[in-house]
XYZ file of C-alpha atoms in Angstrom:
548
model
C -7.232 15.840 -29.099
C -10.103 18.160 -30.441
C -12.061 20.842 -28.800
C -15.915 21.652 -28.862
C -17.807 24.457 -27.404
C -18.713 22.283 -24.324
C -14.981 21.478 -23.677
C -12.157 19.090 -24.562
C -12.980 15.685 -25.969
C -10.993 12.702 -26.739
C -11.143 9.821 -29.391
C -10.596 6.140 -28.695
C -7.084 6.182 -30.302
C -6.066 9.266 -28.193
C -7.567 7.333 -25.150
C -5.426 4.379 -25.831
C -2.270 6.465 -26.391
C -2.796 8.117 -23.026
C -3.185 4.821 -21.396
C -0.083 3.409 -22.979
C 2.021 6.580 -21.705
C 0.613 6.178 -18.110
C 1.227 2.410 -17.974
C 4.744 2.940 -19.225
C 5.184 5.562 -16.442
C 3.671 3.402 -13.739
C 5.941 0.485 -14.862
C 9.086 2.665 -14.510
C 8.171 4.135 -11.134
C 7.010 0.784 -9.630
C 10.035 -0.983 -10.967
C 12.489 1.485 -9.090
C 10.832 0.338 -5.724
C 12.694 -2.913 -5.982
C 15.237 -3.017 -8.818
C 17.824 -1.486 -6.740
C 17.920 -4.527 -4.183
C 20.084 -6.775 -6.202
C 22.427 -4.019 -7.418
C 22.912 -2.917 -3.651
C 26.123 -5.023 -2.850
C 27.986 -3.694 -6.079
C 26.807 -0.137 -5.346
C 28.070 -0.452 -1.712
C 31.465 -1.600 -2.987
C 31.909 0.804 -5.819
C 30.931 3.939 -3.908
C 32.222 2.815 -0.430
C 29.008 3.245 1.264
C 29.342 3.608 5.159
C 27.226 0.787 6.962
C 24.761 3.119 8.538
C 23.892 4.637 5.117
C 22.987 1.409 3.222
C 19.358 1.508 4.164
C 18.930 4.964 2.813
C 19.275 3.701 -0.756
C 15.862 2.382 -0.328
C 14.518 4.670 2.529
C 15.162 7.828 0.731
C 13.101 6.796 -2.216
C 10.257 5.294 -0.121
C 9.938 8.271 2.113
C 9.522 10.892 -0.600
C 7.492 8.692 -2.919
C 4.889 8.211 -0.154
C 4.897 11.375 1.687
C 4.325 13.520 -1.486
C 1.413 11.408 -2.847
C -1.447 13.487 -1.579
C 0.308 16.746 -2.613
C 0.651 15.603 -6.105
C -2.928 14.287 -6.243
C -4.379 17.752 -5.130
C -2.039 19.605 -7.583
C -3.304 17.306 -10.451
C -7.020 18.230 -9.514
C -6.119 21.943 -9.655
C -3.890 21.964 -12.754
C -4.552 18.925 -14.620
C -3.240 15.180 -14.846
C -1.116 15.815 -17.831
C 1.076 18.625 -16.603
C 1.644 16.883 -13.303
C 2.449 13.759 -15.027
C 4.835 15.458 -17.352
C 6.577 17.286 -14.301
C 6.749 13.982 -12.297
C 8.281 12.039 -15.405
C 10.791 14.977 -16.000
C 11.797 14.986 -12.338
C 12.100 11.121 -12.350
C 14.193 10.807 -15.613
C 16.607 13.670 -14.589
C 16.993 12.043 -11.156
C 17.602 8.674 -12.691
C 20.446 10.116 -14.834
C 22.021 11.888 -11.872
C 21.720 8.470 -9.829
C 23.564 6.739 -12.797
C 26.220 9.406 -12.642
C 26.651 9.532 -8.901
C 30.128 9.325 -7.380
C 29.560 9.406 -3.686
C 26.991 8.031 -1.315
C 25.536 11.342 -0.517
C 24.859 12.193 -4.184
C 23.206 8.697 -4.616
C 20.905 8.983 -1.551
C 19.912 12.732 -2.412
C 19.099 11.771 -6.122
C 17.223 8.633 -5.032
C 14.927 11.016 -2.847
C 14.523 13.101 -5.814
C 13.559 10.057 -7.973
C 10.924 9.388 -5.098
C 9.443 12.755 -5.478
C 8.790 12.272 -9.225
C 7.361 8.693 -8.721
C 4.906 10.225 -6.315
C 3.339 12.266 -9.112
C 3.094 9.139 -11.219
C 1.479 6.940 -8.538
C -0.965 9.788 -7.601
C -2.141 10.273 -11.033
C -2.015 6.830 -12.845
C -5.119 5.270 -11.302
C -6.949 8.449 -11.388
C -6.562 8.680 -15.206
C -8.685 5.508 -15.498
C -11.494 7.214 -13.540
C -11.296 10.235 -15.841
C -11.517 8.342 -19.241
C -13.870 5.628 -18.259
C -17.292 5.076 -16.644
C -17.496 3.168 -13.400
C -18.450 -0.130 -14.870
C -15.843 -0.023 -17.500
C -12.930 0.993 -15.139
C -12.122 -2.551 -13.585
C -11.116 -3.861 -17.085
C -8.558 -1.095 -17.524
C -7.743 -0.931 -13.856
C -6.700 -4.493 -13.862
C -3.940 -3.697 -16.504
C -2.620 -1.011 -14.254
C -2.666 -3.295 -11.317
C -0.913 -6.044 -13.483
C 1.820 -3.471 -14.486
C 2.291 -2.422 -10.927
C 2.607 -5.978 -9.739
C 4.900 -7.102 -12.645
C 7.317 -4.307 -12.187
C 7.527 -4.711 -8.370
C 8.207 -8.406 -8.688
C 10.551 -8.490 -11.814
C 12.745 -5.509 -10.330
C 15.090 -7.527 -8.399
C 15.693 -9.926 -11.416
C 16.270 -7.026 -13.926
C 18.535 -5.478 -11.413
C 20.645 -8.523 -11.081
C 20.879 -8.906 -14.679
C 21.886 -5.152 -15.415
C 24.554 -5.444 -12.516
C 25.905 -8.785 -13.556
C 26.271 -8.196 -17.254
C 26.484 -4.460 -17.758
C 26.885 -2.164 -14.744
C 24.815 -1.029 -11.748
C 24.782 2.475 -13.236
C 22.222 1.088 -15.889
C 19.689 0.172 -13.041
C 19.129 3.887 -13.181
C 19.938 4.885 -16.652
C 17.471 2.223 -18.169
C 14.841 4.613 -16.921
C 15.631 7.265 -19.616
C 14.333 5.655 -22.769
C 11.062 4.189 -21.007
C 10.482 7.635 -19.471
C 11.183 9.436 -22.826
C 8.452 7.108 -24.538
C 5.958 7.621 -21.813
C 6.378 11.469 -21.856
C 5.750 11.467 -25.584
C 2.492 9.496 -25.436
C 1.301 11.693 -22.550
C 2.209 14.989 -24.266
C 0.634 13.824 -27.598
C -2.340 11.868 -26.622
C -3.563 12.961 -22.963
C -6.125 15.721 -22.482
C -5.599 18.121 -19.626
C -8.092 16.380 -17.230
C -8.641 19.073 -14.555
C -11.543 19.089 -12.293
C -11.127 21.876 -9.706
C -10.555 25.474 -10.368
C -10.273 28.800 -8.217
C -8.524 26.923 -5.303
C -4.993 27.404 -4.097
C -2.584 24.637 -2.785
C -2.701 24.431 0.921
C 1.046 24.694 1.650
C 0.652 24.680 5.447
C -1.231 21.563 5.131
C 1.436 20.149 2.806
C 4.133 21.009 5.313
C 2.256 19.205 8.179
C 1.676 16.057 6.128
C 5.298 15.934 5.442
C 6.042 16.389 9.207
C 3.592 13.537 9.845
C 4.680 11.073 7.334
C 8.515 11.602 6.907
C 9.584 11.122 10.508
C 7.365 8.188 10.811
C 8.776 6.347 7.762
C 12.341 7.212 8.677
C 11.818 5.774 12.264
C 10.358 2.518 10.912
C 13.151 2.195 8.329
C 15.933 2.817 10.939
C 14.644 0.691 13.708
C 15.896 -1.607 15.034
C 18.917 -2.205 12.704
C 20.487 1.352 13.218
C 18.671 2.571 16.399
C 16.858 0.531 19.125
C 13.102 0.951 19.193
C 13.324 2.694 22.714
C 16.144 4.900 21.617
C 16.037 8.802 21.838
C 16.196 9.145 18.113
C 13.388 6.744 17.319
C 11.191 7.973 20.137
C 11.682 11.581 19.047
C 10.694 10.964 15.359
C 7.607 9.050 16.655
C 6.699 12.064 18.949
C 7.158 14.558 16.109
C 5.040 12.480 13.714
C 2.233 12.068 16.368
C 2.066 15.748 17.072
C 2.167 16.832 13.467
C -0.443 14.244 12.576
C -2.739 15.822 15.304
C -2.180 19.343 14.092
C -2.610 18.299 10.487
C -6.089 16.594 11.075
C -7.305 19.767 12.857
C -6.132 21.878 10.109
C -7.485 19.815 7.321
C -10.986 19.598 8.765
C -11.137 23.340 8.760
C -9.646 24.054 5.424
C -11.627 24.093 2.119
C -8.905 22.983 -0.316
C -7.441 20.300 1.940
C -4.271 18.347 0.657
C -5.875 14.978 2.032
C -9.614 15.291 1.910
C -10.689 13.831 5.302
C -14.314 14.380 4.277
C -13.858 11.312 2.000
C -13.047 9.232 4.925
C -16.491 10.033 6.401
C -18.047 7.713 3.800
C -18.180 4.312 5.427
C -17.296 2.595 2.083
C -14.417 4.783 1.548
C -12.976 4.371 5.073
C -13.431 0.531 5.288
C -11.835 0.100 1.868
C -8.945 2.195 2.954
C -8.390 0.073 6.135
C -8.546 -3.091 3.945
C -6.164 -1.654 1.446
C -3.836 -0.626 4.240
C -3.930 -4.196 5.534
C -3.317 -5.778 2.251
C -0.536 -3.260 1.455
C 1.219 -4.538 4.582
C 1.603 -8.093 3.318
C 2.331 -7.179 -0.401
C 5.921 -6.690 -0.182
C 6.460 -9.459 2.485
C 6.692 -12.097 -0.168
C 8.659 -10.019 -2.795
C 11.370 -9.077 -0.189
C 11.645 -12.308 1.879
C 11.170 -15.099 -0.612
C 14.396 -14.191 -2.676
C 16.282 -14.128 0.516
C 14.909 -17.658 1.330
C 15.787 -18.852 -1.951
C 19.536 -17.664 -1.629
C 20.068 -18.513 2.164
C 18.120 -21.613 2.298
C 18.095 -23.324 -1.115
C 21.335 -21.944 -2.263
C 20.473 -20.334 -5.504
C 22.387 -17.311 -6.951
C 21.139 -13.784 -6.451
C 20.037 -13.462 -10.120
C 18.301 -16.818 -9.936
C 16.536 -15.739 -6.712
C 15.100 -12.644 -8.533
C 14.023 -15.030 -11.431
C 12.274 -17.257 -8.855
C 9.760 -14.433 -8.458
C 8.559 -14.854 -11.947
C 5.761 -17.300 -11.069
C 4.479 -14.766 -8.587
C 4.553 -12.217 -11.425
C 2.524 -14.444 -13.785
C 0.100 -14.980 -11.075
C -0.172 -11.245 -10.265
C -0.737 -10.382 -14.004
C -3.357 -13.237 -14.289
C -5.062 -12.091 -11.078
C -5.136 -8.372 -11.921
C -6.514 -8.889 -15.534
C -8.998 -11.634 -14.840
C -10.229 -10.015 -11.741
C -11.009 -6.685 -13.612
C -13.019 -8.471 -16.538
C -14.976 -10.374 -13.772
C -15.846 -7.385 -11.893
C -16.943 -5.598 -15.211
C -19.219 -8.603 -16.027
C -20.708 -9.143 -12.551
C -21.047 -5.479 -11.806
C -19.784 -5.814 -8.359
C -16.436 -5.923 -6.428
C -16.906 -8.107 -3.371
C -17.790 -11.378 -4.996
C -14.340 -11.218 -6.564
C -12.437 -9.769 -3.754
C -13.729 -11.822 -0.877
C -12.933 -15.341 -2.792
C -9.559 -13.923 -3.576
C -8.740 -12.936 -0.039
C -9.782 -16.423 1.051
C -7.409 -18.073 -1.329
C -4.688 -15.516 -0.454
C -5.085 -16.309 3.397
C -4.928 -20.120 2.653
C -1.822 -19.458 0.467
C -0.116 -17.687 3.218
C -1.159 -20.413 5.719
C 0.267 -22.911 3.147
C 3.636 -21.131 3.015
C 3.779 -20.733 6.971
C 3.145 -24.507 7.554
C 5.532 -25.873 4.699
C 8.379 -23.722 4.206
C 11.445 -25.399 5.397
C 14.999 -26.178 4.396
C 14.022 -29.227 2.371
C 11.651 -27.461 -0.132
C 12.368 -28.103 -3.723
C 12.306 -24.977 -6.173
C 9.273 -26.671 -7.946
C 7.266 -26.584 -4.734
C 8.073 -23.053 -4.025
C 7.053 -22.039 -7.485
C 3.600 -23.720 -7.265
C 3.009 -21.886 -4.003
C 4.095 -18.572 -5.492
C 1.753 -18.931 -8.496
C -1.268 -19.446 -6.289
C -0.112 -16.582 -3.969
C 0.199 -14.284 -7.068
C -3.107 -15.058 -8.443
C -4.916 -14.363 -5.120
C -2.815 -11.212 -4.346
C -3.323 -9.714 -7.956
C -7.054 -8.448 -7.597
C -6.241 -6.593 -4.288
C -3.864 -4.071 -6.112
C -6.308 -2.514 -8.423
C -9.879 -3.192 -7.035
C -9.511 -1.392 -3.616
C -7.977 1.630 -5.432
C -10.887 1.716 -8.002
C -13.444 1.295 -5.026
C -12.128 4.267 -3.395
C -12.216 6.355 -6.434
C -15.708 5.306 -7.277
C -17.045 6.513 -3.881
C -15.660 9.906 -4.518
C -17.170 12.783 -6.481
C -15.680 13.319 -9.959
C -13.999 16.638 -8.999
C -12.025 14.856 -6.270
C -10.874 11.770 -8.241
C -7.090 12.964 -8.066
C -7.167 13.242 -4.340
C -9.153 10.136 -3.939
C -6.621 8.166 -6.260
C -3.651 9.647 -4.446
C -5.373 8.843 -1.007
C -5.781 5.289 -2.098
C -2.236 4.986 -3.336
C -0.963 6.871 -0.093
C -2.944 4.507 2.040
C -1.486 1.249 0.363
C 2.037 2.570 0.390
C 1.708 3.561 4.069
C 0.553 -0.152 4.579
C 3.495 -1.514 2.746
C 6.055 0.648 4.309
C 4.755 0.095 7.895
C 4.064 -3.501 7.316
C 7.486 -4.161 5.799
C 9.049 -2.539 8.756
C 7.099 -4.732 11.278
C 7.599 -7.836 9.387
C 11.291 -7.026 9.017
C 11.522 -6.672 12.805
C 9.860 -9.973 13.395
C 12.146 -11.725 11.045
C 15.344 -10.125 12.187
C 14.370 -10.681 16.051
C 13.744 -14.469 15.224
C 16.974 -14.762 13.234
C 19.138 -13.056 15.650
C 17.876 -14.861 18.702
C 18.180 -18.182 16.858
C 21.679 -17.559 15.839
C 22.836 -16.417 19.237
C 21.388 -19.371 20.854
C 21.761 -22.143 18.328
C 24.706 -21.343 15.890
C 27.153 -19.017 17.585
C 27.745 -21.142 20.727
C 29.014 -24.061 18.446
C 31.569 -21.977 16.566
C 35.064 -22.587 18.166
C 36.282 -19.379 19.727
C 39.646 -19.553 17.769
C 37.814 -19.419 14.550
C 35.567 -16.429 15.616
C 38.739 -14.591 16.357
C 40.216 -15.588 12.854
C 36.991 -14.252 11.112
C 37.458 -10.707 12.708
C 41.230 -10.564 13.037
C 41.525 -7.726 10.333
C 38.827 -5.716 12.013
C 38.891 -3.001 14.593
C 37.079 -3.662 17.858
C 34.137 -1.537 16.793
C 33.979 -3.158 13.416
C 34.333 -6.757 14.980
C 31.416 -5.882 17.333
C 29.315 -4.775 14.475
C 30.187 -7.878 12.372
C 29.070 -10.084 15.513
C 25.772 -8.307 15.608
C 25.151 -8.573 11.842
C 26.398 -12.007 11.014
C 22.991 -13.609 11.880
C 21.734 -12.312 8.596
C 24.761 -13.597 6.378
C 27.251 -15.559 8.278
C 30.239 -16.391 5.906
C 30.529 -20.301 6.152
C 33.251 -20.319 3.186
C 35.387 -17.914 5.167
C 35.041 -20.312 8.160
C 36.144 -23.122 6.219
C 39.276 -21.201 4.729
C 40.114 -20.352 8.401
C 39.890 -24.024 9.439
C 42.259 -25.210 6.402
C 44.784 -22.450 7.557
C 44.671 -23.579 11.201
C 43.831 -27.213 11.238
C 46.494 -29.152 9.150
C 45.913 -32.597 10.489
C 43.705 -34.519 7.960
C 41.345 -36.229 10.461
C 41.012 -33.138 12.605
C 40.298 -31.010 9.596
C 37.769 -33.464 8.187
C 35.948 -33.464 11.526
C 35.942 -29.661 11.752
C 34.629 -29.369 8.066
C 31.894 -31.784 9.082
C 30.904 -29.681 11.989
C 30.666 -26.602 9.606
C 28.343 -28.547 7.345
C 26.061 -29.289 10.297
C 26.301 -25.710 11.422
C 25.502 -24.505 7.860
C 22.563 -26.955 7.766
C 21.244 -25.642 11.101
C 21.758 -21.997 9.801
C 19.394 -22.802 6.797
C 16.806 -24.347 9.174
C 16.998 -21.062 11.230
C 16.441 -18.999 8.035
C 13.386 -21.100 7.016
C 11.959 -20.743 10.438
C 12.422 -17.103 10.313
C 10.840 -16.964 6.903
C 7.756 -18.820 8.166
C 7.125 -16.295 10.807
C 6.718 -13.635 8.086
C 3.917 -15.696 6.639
C 2.215 -16.549 9.960
C 1.988 -12.717 10.750
C 0.832 -12.037 7.118
C -1.832 -14.648 7.584
C -3.263 -12.788 10.404
C -3.088 -9.610 8.762
C -4.990 -10.861 5.645
C -7.609 -11.966 8.213
C -7.888 -8.495 9.308
C -8.216 -7.315 5.828
C -10.795 -9.749 5.029
C -12.849 -8.689 7.699
C -12.820 -5.055 6.737
C -13.722 -6.088 3.252
C -16.712 -8.272 4.174
C -18.299 -5.075 6.121
C -17.595 -2.759 2.997
C -20.956 -1.476 1.595
C -21.166 -2.496 -2.026
C -19.660 0.363 -4.168
C -22.131 1.360 -7.127
C -20.705 0.892 -10.499
C -23.552 2.228 -12.671
C -24.773 0.756 -15.825
C -22.533 -0.142 -18.745
C -22.572 2.493 -21.518
C -21.764 2.223 -25.060
C -19.245 4.970 -26.135
C -19.316 7.060 -29.292
C -16.384 7.611 -31.386
C -15.719 10.905 -29.534
C -16.979 12.139 -26.203
C -16.657 14.808 -23.620
C -14.026 14.387 -20.876
C -14.355 16.443 -17.726
């Protein structure tokens, strides 16, 4: 980077280096949202996780990575993108090492939360950097790369986690971040300019505290209900009440504060607010297919855990294709909606296709074809809504606008996943209780829980709808039924029950896509009414240029 009397400038080579660094950082942070999923069983076994702590492996990361987004965005506007990205990457890499070295469940949960705090800085700044370095008409081409990187890392996370866990150790699910983070920090430190837009303001610590009180209890409640606590339990209702009260106070405070953490004035713009609602809606369905399709592959089609992660590869390819191509199309057309609306229509139809056809007799090839179409339609939604929100904001507020866009999408994903998970588990539990459990002979139920305490047996009965052990049931029959004919009849009965179990899982998975279909319809309606966001004329760039 060089400097003139007018301010800092950046060359094309430096711009590319900065993009490489930010892309690597985004890949790493997004990867850790899903990479732990396939390593979780081994982590639970090695560290002896208590049952009620298991969800915190994901929850601790998700809560901090979402709640701190607006705060990091404000800090980057005040003090610059580069130092905030360096701080975020530093926190993330150190936390990754500590996660990999953890010896107790408490240590791992705390360090996962620390990882989330670092990833929030990356998410808040990554998309804003494109707005800083490129003019509005040029941004979609590069934003597509960022969206593709986000989608790629989110989808291949379970597969990479499975490979590392199976062939090396679950510790490397975290330690693999160290070399990637180190390379990203080198590019950002060496290539990226400061990119600061606001001076003379102080961070609003009171607003930041209120925001955390608004978001953290809400996300914790949504993560814990209904598995750990019932929806109407005192714990869940108290967290909802605290979140509602803090949100009310936060909004009143932010409307009166000049240096607001979450600039609510941005939401007064009709294009910004409608785009935020559409992004929230599409965020609610984004993780649905990523989380539930691998479960369907394992429990219905009977593939291995590692293979189920690899099954998402077609979705990954579709996401990358949709991201890159949509960015190029928007840059050529000069308009977002002609690309977004057809993509949402295809996405809606692909969800409908899955809702109507997913059953226990699907072939892996038919699922792959559906996932390719789904990925291509879902791809454009990741970067384009974010860029539309950034383009409606003044240049000095790009960091806040970018973090707000990511915050809205992350909140949509968190709340949507909680809602879809509730629909899924309720359908599965009800079906298991009425269709499967009554057909299991009482003596075999006793045998399956004979080595458990009464409390453990009750907990096992409540949770067995998700992963009933039919192999253990067969072993119990072999031990208790010695007469060949009776044993063969009992085994045939187990085969029939297992078939019914797979049908039930397929039915529950279809419910996810039915609800996802209606959520997409809502997102499509919001998108139709968004005023077209101006992009400005394409501009040829000199070898060096001024950067704000």
